[in-house]
Short mmCIF file of C-alpha atoms (C1' of nucleotides) in Angstrom, two decimals:
data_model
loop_
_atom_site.label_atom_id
_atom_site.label_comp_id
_atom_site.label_asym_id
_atom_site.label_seq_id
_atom_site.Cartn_x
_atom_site.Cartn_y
_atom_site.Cartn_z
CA UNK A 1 92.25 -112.56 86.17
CA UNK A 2 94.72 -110.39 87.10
CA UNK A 3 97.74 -109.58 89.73
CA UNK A 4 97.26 -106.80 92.26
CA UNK A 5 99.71 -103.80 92.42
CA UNK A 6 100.31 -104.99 96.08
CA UNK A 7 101.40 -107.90 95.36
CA UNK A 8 103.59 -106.91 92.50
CA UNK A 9 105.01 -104.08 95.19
CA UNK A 10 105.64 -106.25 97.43
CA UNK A 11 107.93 -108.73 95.23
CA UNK A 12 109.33 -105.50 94.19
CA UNK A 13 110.51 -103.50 96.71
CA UNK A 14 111.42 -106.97 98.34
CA UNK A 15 113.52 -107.78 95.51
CA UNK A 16 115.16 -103.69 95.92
CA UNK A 17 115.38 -105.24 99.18
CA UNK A 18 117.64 -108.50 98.73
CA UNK A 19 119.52 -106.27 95.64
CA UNK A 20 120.79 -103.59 98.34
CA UNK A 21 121.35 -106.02 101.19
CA UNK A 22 123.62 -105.13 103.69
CA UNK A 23 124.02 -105.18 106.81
CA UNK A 24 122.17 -101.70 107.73
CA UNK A 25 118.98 -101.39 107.32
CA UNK A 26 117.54 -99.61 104.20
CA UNK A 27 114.74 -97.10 104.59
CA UNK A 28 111.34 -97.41 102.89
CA UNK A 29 112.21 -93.79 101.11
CA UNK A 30 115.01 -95.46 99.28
CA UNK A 31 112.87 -97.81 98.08
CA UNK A 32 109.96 -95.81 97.29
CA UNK A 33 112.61 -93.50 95.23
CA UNK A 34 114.29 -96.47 93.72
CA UNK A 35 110.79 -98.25 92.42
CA UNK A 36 108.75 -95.54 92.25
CA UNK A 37 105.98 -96.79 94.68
CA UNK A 38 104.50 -94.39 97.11
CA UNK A 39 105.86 -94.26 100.51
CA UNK A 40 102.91 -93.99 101.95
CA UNK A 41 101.56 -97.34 100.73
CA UNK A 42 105.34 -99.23 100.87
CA UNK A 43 104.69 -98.65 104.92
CA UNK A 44 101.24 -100.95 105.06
CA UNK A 45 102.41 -103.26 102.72
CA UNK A 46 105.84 -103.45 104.92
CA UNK A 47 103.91 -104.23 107.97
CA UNK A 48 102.89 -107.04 106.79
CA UNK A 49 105.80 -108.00 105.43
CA UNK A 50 106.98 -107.56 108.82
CA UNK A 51 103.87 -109.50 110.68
CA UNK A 52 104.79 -112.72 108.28
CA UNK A 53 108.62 -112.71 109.31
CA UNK A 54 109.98 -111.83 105.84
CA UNK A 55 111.44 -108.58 106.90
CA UNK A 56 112.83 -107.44 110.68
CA UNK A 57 112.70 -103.12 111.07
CA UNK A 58 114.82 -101.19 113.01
CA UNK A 59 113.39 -98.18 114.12
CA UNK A 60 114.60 -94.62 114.19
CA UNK A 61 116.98 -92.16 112.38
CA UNK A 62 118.91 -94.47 110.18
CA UNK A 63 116.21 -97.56 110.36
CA UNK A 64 114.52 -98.98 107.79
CA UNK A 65 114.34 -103.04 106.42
CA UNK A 66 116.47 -106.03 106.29
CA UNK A 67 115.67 -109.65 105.15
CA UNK A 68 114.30 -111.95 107.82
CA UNK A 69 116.13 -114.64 105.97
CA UNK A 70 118.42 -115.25 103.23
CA UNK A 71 116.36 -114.33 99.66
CA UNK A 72 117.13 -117.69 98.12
CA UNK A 73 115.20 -118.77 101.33
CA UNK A 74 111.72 -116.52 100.85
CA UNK A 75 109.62 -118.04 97.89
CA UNK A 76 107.41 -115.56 96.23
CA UNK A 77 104.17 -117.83 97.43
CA UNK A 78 105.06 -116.45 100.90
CA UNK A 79 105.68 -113.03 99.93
CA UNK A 80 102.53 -113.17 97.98
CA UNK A 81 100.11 -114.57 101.05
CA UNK A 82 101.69 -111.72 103.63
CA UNK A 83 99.86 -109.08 101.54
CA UNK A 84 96.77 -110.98 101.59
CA UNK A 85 97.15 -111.85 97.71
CA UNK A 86 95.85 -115.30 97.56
CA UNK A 87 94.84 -117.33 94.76
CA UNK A 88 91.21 -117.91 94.41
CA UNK A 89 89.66 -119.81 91.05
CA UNK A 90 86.29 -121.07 93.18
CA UNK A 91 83.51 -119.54 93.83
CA UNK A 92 81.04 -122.08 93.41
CA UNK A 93 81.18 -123.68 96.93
CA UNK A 94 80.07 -120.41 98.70
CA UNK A 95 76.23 -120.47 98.29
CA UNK A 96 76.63 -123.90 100.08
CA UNK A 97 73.13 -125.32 100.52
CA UNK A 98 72.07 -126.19 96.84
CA UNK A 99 74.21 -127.25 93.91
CA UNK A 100 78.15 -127.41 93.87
CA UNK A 101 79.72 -128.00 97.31
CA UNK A 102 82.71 -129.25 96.17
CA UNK A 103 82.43 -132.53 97.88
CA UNK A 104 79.60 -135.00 97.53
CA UNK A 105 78.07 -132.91 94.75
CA UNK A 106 80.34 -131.04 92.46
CA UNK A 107 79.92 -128.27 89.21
CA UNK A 108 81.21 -129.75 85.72
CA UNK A 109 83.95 -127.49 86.54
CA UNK A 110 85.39 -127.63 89.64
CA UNK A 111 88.00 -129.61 89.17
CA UNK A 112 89.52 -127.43 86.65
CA UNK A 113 89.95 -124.51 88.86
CA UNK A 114 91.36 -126.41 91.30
CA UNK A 115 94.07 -128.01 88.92
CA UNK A 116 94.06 -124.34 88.03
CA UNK A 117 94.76 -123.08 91.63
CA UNK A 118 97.49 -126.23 92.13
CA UNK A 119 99.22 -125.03 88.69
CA UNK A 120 99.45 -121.08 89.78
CA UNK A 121 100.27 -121.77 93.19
CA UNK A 122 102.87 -124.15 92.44
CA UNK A 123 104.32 -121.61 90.09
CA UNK A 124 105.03 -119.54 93.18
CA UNK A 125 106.07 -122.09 95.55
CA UNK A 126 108.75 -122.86 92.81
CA UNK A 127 110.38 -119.28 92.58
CA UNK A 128 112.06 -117.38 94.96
CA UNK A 129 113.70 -113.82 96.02
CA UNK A 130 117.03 -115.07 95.07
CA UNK A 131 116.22 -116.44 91.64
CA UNK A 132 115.38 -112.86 90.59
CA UNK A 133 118.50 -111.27 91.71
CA UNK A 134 120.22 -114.02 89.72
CA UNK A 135 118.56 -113.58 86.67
CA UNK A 136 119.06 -110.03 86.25
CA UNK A 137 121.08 -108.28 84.02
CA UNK A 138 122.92 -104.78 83.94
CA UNK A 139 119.77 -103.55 82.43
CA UNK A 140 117.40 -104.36 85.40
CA UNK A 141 116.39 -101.65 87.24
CA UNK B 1 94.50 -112.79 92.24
CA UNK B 2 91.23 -114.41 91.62
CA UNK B 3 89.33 -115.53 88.56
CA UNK B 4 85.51 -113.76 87.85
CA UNK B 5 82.64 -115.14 87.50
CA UNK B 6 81.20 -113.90 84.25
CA UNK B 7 84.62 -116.52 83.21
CA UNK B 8 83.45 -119.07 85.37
CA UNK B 9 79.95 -118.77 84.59
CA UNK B 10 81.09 -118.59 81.00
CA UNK B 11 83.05 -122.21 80.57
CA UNK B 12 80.04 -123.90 83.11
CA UNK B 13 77.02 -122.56 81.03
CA UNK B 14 79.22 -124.02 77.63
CA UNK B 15 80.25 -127.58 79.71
CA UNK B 16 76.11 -128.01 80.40
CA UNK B 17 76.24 -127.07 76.45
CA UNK B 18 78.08 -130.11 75.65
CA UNK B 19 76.95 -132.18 78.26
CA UNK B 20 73.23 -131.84 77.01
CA UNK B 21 74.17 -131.31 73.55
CA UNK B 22 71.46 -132.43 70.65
CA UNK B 23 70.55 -130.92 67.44
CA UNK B 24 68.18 -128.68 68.84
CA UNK B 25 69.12 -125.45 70.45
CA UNK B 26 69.26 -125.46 74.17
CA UNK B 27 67.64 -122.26 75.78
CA UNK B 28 69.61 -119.87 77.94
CA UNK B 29 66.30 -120.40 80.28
CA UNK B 30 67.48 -123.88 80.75
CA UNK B 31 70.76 -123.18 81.35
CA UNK B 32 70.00 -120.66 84.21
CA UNK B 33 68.41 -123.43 85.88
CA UNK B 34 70.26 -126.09 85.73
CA UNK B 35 73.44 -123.89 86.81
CA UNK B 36 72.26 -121.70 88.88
CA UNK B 37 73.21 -118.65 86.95
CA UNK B 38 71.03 -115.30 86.40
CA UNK B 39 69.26 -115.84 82.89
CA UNK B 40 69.89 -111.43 82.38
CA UNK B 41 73.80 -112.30 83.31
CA UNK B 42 73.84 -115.35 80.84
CA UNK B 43 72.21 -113.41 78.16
CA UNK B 44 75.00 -110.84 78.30
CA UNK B 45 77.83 -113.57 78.36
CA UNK B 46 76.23 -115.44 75.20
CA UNK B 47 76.48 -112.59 73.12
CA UNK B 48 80.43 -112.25 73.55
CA UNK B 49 80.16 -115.94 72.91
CA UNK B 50 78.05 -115.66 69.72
CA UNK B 51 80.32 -112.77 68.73
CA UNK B 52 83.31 -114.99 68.68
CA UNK B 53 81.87 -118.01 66.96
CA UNK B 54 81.61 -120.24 69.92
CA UNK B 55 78.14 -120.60 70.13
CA UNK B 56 75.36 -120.43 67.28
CA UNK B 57 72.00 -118.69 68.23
CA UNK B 58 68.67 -119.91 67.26
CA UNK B 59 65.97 -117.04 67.24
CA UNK B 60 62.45 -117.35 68.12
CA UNK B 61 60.32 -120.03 70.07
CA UNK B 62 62.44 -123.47 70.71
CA UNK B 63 64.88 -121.27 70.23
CA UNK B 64 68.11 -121.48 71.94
CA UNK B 65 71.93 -122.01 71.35
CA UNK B 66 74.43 -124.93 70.23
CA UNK B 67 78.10 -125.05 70.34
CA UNK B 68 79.64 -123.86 66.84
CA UNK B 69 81.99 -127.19 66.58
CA UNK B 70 83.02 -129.54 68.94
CA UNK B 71 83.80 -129.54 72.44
CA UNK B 72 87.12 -130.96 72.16
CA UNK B 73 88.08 -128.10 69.52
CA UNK B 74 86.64 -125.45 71.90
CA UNK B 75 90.02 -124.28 74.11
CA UNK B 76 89.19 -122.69 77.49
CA UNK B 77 91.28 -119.81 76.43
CA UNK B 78 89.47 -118.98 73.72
CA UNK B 79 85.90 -119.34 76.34
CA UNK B 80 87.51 -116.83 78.56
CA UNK B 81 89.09 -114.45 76.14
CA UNK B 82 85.63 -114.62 74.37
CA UNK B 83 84.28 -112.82 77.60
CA UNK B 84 86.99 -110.21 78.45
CA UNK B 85 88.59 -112.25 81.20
CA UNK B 86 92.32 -111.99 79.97
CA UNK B 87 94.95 -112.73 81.89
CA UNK B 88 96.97 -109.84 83.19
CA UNK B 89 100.14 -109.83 85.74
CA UNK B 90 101.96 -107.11 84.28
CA UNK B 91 101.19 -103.20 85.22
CA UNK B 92 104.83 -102.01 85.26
CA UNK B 93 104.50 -100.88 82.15
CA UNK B 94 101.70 -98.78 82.23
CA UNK B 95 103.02 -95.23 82.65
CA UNK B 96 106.04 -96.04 80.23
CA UNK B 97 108.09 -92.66 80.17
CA UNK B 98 110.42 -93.65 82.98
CA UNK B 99 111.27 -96.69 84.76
CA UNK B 100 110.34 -100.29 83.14
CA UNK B 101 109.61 -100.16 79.65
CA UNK B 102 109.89 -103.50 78.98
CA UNK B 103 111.85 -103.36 76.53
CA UNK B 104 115.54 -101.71 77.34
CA UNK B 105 115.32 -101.41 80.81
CA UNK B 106 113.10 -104.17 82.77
CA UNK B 107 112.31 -103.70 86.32
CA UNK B 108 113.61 -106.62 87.98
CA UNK B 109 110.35 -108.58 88.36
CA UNK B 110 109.51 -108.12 85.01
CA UNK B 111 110.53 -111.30 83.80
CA UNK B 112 108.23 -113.10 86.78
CA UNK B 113 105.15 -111.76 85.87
CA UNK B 114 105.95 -112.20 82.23
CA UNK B 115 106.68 -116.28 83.03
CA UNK B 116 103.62 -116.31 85.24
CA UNK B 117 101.39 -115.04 82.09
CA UNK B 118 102.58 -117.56 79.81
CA UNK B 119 102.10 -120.82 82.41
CA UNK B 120 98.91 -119.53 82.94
CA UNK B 121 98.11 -119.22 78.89
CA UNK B 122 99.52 -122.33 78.95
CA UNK B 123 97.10 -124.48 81.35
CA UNK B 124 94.16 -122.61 79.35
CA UNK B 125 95.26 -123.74 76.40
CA UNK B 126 95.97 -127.03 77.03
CA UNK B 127 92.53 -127.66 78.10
CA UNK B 128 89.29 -128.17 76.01
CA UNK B 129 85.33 -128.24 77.05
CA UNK B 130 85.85 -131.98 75.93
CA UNK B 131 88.46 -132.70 78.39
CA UNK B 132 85.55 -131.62 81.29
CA UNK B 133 82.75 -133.54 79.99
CA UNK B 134 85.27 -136.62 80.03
CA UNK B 135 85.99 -135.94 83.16
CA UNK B 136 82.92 -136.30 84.65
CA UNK B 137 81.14 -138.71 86.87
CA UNK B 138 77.70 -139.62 88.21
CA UNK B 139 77.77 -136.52 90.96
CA UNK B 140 78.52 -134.46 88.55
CA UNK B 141 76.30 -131.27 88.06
"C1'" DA C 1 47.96 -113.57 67.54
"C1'" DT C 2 50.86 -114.85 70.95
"C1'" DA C 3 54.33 -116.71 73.68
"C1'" DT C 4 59.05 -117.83 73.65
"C1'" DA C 5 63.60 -116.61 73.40
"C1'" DC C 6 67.43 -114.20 71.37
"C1'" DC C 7 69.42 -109.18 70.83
"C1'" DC C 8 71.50 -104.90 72.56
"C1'" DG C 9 72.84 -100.80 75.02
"C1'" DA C 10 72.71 -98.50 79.13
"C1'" DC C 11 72.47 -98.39 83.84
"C1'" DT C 12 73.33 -99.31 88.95
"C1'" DA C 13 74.94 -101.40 92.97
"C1'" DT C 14 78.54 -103.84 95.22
"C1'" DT C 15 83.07 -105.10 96.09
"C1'" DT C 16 87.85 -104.74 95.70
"C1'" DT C 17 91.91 -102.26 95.07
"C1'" DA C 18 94.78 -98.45 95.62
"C1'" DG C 19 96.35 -95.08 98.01
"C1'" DT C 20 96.13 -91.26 101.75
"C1'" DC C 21 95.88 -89.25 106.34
"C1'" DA C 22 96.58 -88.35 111.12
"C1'" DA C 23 98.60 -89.25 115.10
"C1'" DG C 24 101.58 -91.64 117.11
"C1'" DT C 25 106.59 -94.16 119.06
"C1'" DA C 26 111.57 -95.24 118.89
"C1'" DT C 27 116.27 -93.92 118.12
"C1'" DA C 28 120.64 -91.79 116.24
"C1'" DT C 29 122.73 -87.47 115.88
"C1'" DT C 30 123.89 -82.82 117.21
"C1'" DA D 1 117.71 -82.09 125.60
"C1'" DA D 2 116.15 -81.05 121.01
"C1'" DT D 3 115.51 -82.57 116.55
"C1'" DA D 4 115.04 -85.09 112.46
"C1'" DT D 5 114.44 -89.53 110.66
"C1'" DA D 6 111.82 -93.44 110.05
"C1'" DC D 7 108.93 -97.18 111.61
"C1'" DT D 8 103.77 -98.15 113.67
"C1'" DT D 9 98.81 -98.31 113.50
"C1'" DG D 10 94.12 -97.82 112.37
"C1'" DA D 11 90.91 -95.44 109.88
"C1'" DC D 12 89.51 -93.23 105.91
"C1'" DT D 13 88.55 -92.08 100.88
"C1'" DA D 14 88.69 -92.40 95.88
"C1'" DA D 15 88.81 -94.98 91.90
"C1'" DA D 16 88.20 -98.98 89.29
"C1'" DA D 17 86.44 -103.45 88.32
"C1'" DT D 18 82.88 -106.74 88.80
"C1'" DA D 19 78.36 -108.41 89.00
"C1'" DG D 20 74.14 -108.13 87.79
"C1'" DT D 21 69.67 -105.59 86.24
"C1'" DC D 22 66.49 -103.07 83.21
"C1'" DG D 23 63.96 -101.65 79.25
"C1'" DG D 24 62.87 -102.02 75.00
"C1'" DG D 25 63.65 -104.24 71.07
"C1'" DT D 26 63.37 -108.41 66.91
"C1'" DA D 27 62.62 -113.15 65.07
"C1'" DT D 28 60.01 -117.35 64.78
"C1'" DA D 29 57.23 -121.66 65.88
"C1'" DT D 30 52.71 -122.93 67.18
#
DNA sequence: ATATACCCGACTATTTTAGTCAAGTATATT
DNA sequence: AATATACTTGACTAAAATAGTCGGGTATAT
């Protein structure tokens, strides 16, 4: 069970993001030098970004990213769910005909990974952008 | 950010354990067909699960497996750290010459992931096979 | 003897993740 | 107008993880 690197880039460079805010836009390449994630894969995981409303772009010399919305305002769930990284405990519902269908009939289990699923996604739902600009420290990078 | 099956496969083949626990050894044969779950694939998960003194093996005909102590002693932490499924959020760290170490100098989602980790730990250990076999109710599987 | 069932390492196929590439379009600056 | 910067888009490839199989064991009750 583990996080993807695209949806740790995304909080990332979001958070680079919300740090540098002003009110010009800030180029992928800064952020890619900054965090040390490719440029290369910043750009499809800012489209995204971009299709879900959590960033606007402004294109051209001197373009780049703002904020859609004030970071206090974007909780990580929804950062999280633009780059497709959704949390997913059950499987045992997908061979639908016999056993485990999660309604009439269901595994020993399944109700743990749904209180599972409720726990982690409430997790995310709780945090946002701004509470990791607030928590930082001169050491945070 | 999903969970596997060989850990999902893992805590259901111990829950029909318990649920159908005697003092003779249940076969992995059994198992397979009351879950639903290759017999090769359970093979492989019971032997991490012998390994770490979960389960006891039987050898032979009427041979089988029992739970090493009771189901309400038996943590679904230990279950999926038995099979390798560990939970991991943090990859910052990973090529640790420059940038977040961790340590001195956190990247500035560090301490998210780190949080994230220990609710997770936390729901796992908080809950027991016993606490699913409790649970349960006549549709149960 | 023989059938059952655990034991064990290696192997393969599938899926997911991670990241790259090529070929654009828009815009500020010179 | 030319140019460099930087976003836009879809397709493509490589690497890693997962899921599951295979073959050839060994132990034991009947």
């Amino acid at each position: 069970m583990k996080l993807s690197n695209k949806g740790r880039y995304a909080v990332m460079a979001l958070a680079d993001l919300a740090k540098f805010n002003t009110n010009k836009p800030i180029s992928l390449r800064d952020i890619s030098l900054r965090q040390g994630i490719s440029l290369l894969y910043l750009e499809q995981i800012f489209l995204k970004l971009k299709k879900n409303k959590i960033v606007v772009s402004a294109r051209g010399m001197n373009g780049g990213y703002n904020l859609n919305k004030d970071a206090s305002e974007i909780k990580i769930s929804e950062v999280l769910n633009a780059v497709d990284e959704k949390v997913k405990t059950i499987g045992c519902t997908k061979d639908s005909k016999k056993g485990c269908n999660g309604k009439s009939v269901k595994c020993i289990t399944h109700n743990l990974w749904d209180e599972l699923e409720l726990h982690i996604n409430d997790f995310f739902n709780k945090k946002n952008l701004g509470d990791l600009i607030k928590g930082r420290n001169e050491n945070t990078i």
